[in-house]
Coordinates of C-alpha atoms in Angstrom, one line a residue:
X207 CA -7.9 17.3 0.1
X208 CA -8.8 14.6 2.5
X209 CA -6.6 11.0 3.1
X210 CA -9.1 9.5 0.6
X211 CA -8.3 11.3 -2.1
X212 CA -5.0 11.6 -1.5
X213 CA -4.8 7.9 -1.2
X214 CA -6.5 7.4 -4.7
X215 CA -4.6 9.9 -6.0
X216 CA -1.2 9.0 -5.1
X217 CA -2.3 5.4 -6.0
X218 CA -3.5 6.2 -9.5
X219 CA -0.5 8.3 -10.2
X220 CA 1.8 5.2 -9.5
X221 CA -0.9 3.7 -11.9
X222 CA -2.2 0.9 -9.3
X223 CA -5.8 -0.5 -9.2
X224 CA -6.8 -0.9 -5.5
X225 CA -6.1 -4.8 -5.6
X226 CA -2.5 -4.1 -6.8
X227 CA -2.2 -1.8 -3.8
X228 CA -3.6 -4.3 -1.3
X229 CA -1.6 -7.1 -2.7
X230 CA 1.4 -5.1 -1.9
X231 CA 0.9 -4.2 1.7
X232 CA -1.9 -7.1 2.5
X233 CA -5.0 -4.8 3.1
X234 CA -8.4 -6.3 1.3
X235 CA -9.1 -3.6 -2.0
X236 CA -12.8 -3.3 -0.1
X237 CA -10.4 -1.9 2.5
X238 CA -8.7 0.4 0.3
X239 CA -12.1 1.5 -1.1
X240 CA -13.3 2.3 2.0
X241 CA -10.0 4.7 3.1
X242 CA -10.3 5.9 -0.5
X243 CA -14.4 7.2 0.1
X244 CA -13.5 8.6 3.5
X245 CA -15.6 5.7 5.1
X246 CA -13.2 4.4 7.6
X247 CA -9.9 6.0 8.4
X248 CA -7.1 3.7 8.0
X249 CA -4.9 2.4 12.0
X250 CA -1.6 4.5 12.6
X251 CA -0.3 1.0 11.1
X252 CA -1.2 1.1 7.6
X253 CA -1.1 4.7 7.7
X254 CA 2.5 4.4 7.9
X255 CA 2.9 1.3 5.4
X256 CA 1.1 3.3 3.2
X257 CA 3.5 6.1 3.6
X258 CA 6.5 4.3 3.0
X259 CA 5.2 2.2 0.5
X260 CA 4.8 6.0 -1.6
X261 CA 8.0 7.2 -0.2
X262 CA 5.9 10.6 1.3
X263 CA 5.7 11.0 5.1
X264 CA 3.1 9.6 7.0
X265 CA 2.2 13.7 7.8
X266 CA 2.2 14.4 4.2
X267 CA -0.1 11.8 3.6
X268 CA -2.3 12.4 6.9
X269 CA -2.9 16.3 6.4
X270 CA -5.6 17.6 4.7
X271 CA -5.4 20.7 3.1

């Protein structure tokens, strides 16, 4: 599973659309999108607000399997 679809998936299990997410940790949802499709890889920074924000580890998040 790549950081895009992790990222959708962990969002739509918390049952977020990608504006709710980007509200939340100020990131545009054509950002989110775009981590999401595995068009641009997110900064170490939102990497990790993105982890904590879901509670998981910024390695869980970050490793594809």
């Amino acid at each position: 599973m790549t950081l895009g679809e992790k990222l959708r998936s962990i969002r739509k299990e918390k049952d977020m659309t990608k504006q709710e997410l980007g509200n939340v940790l100020n990131v545009p949802k054509e950002r989110i999108k775009l981590y999401e499709n595995n068009e641009e890889v997110p900064s170490d920074f939102y990497l990790s607000a993105f982890a904590q924000y879901f509670n998981i580890s910024v390695e869980e998040l970050s490793d594809a399997e």
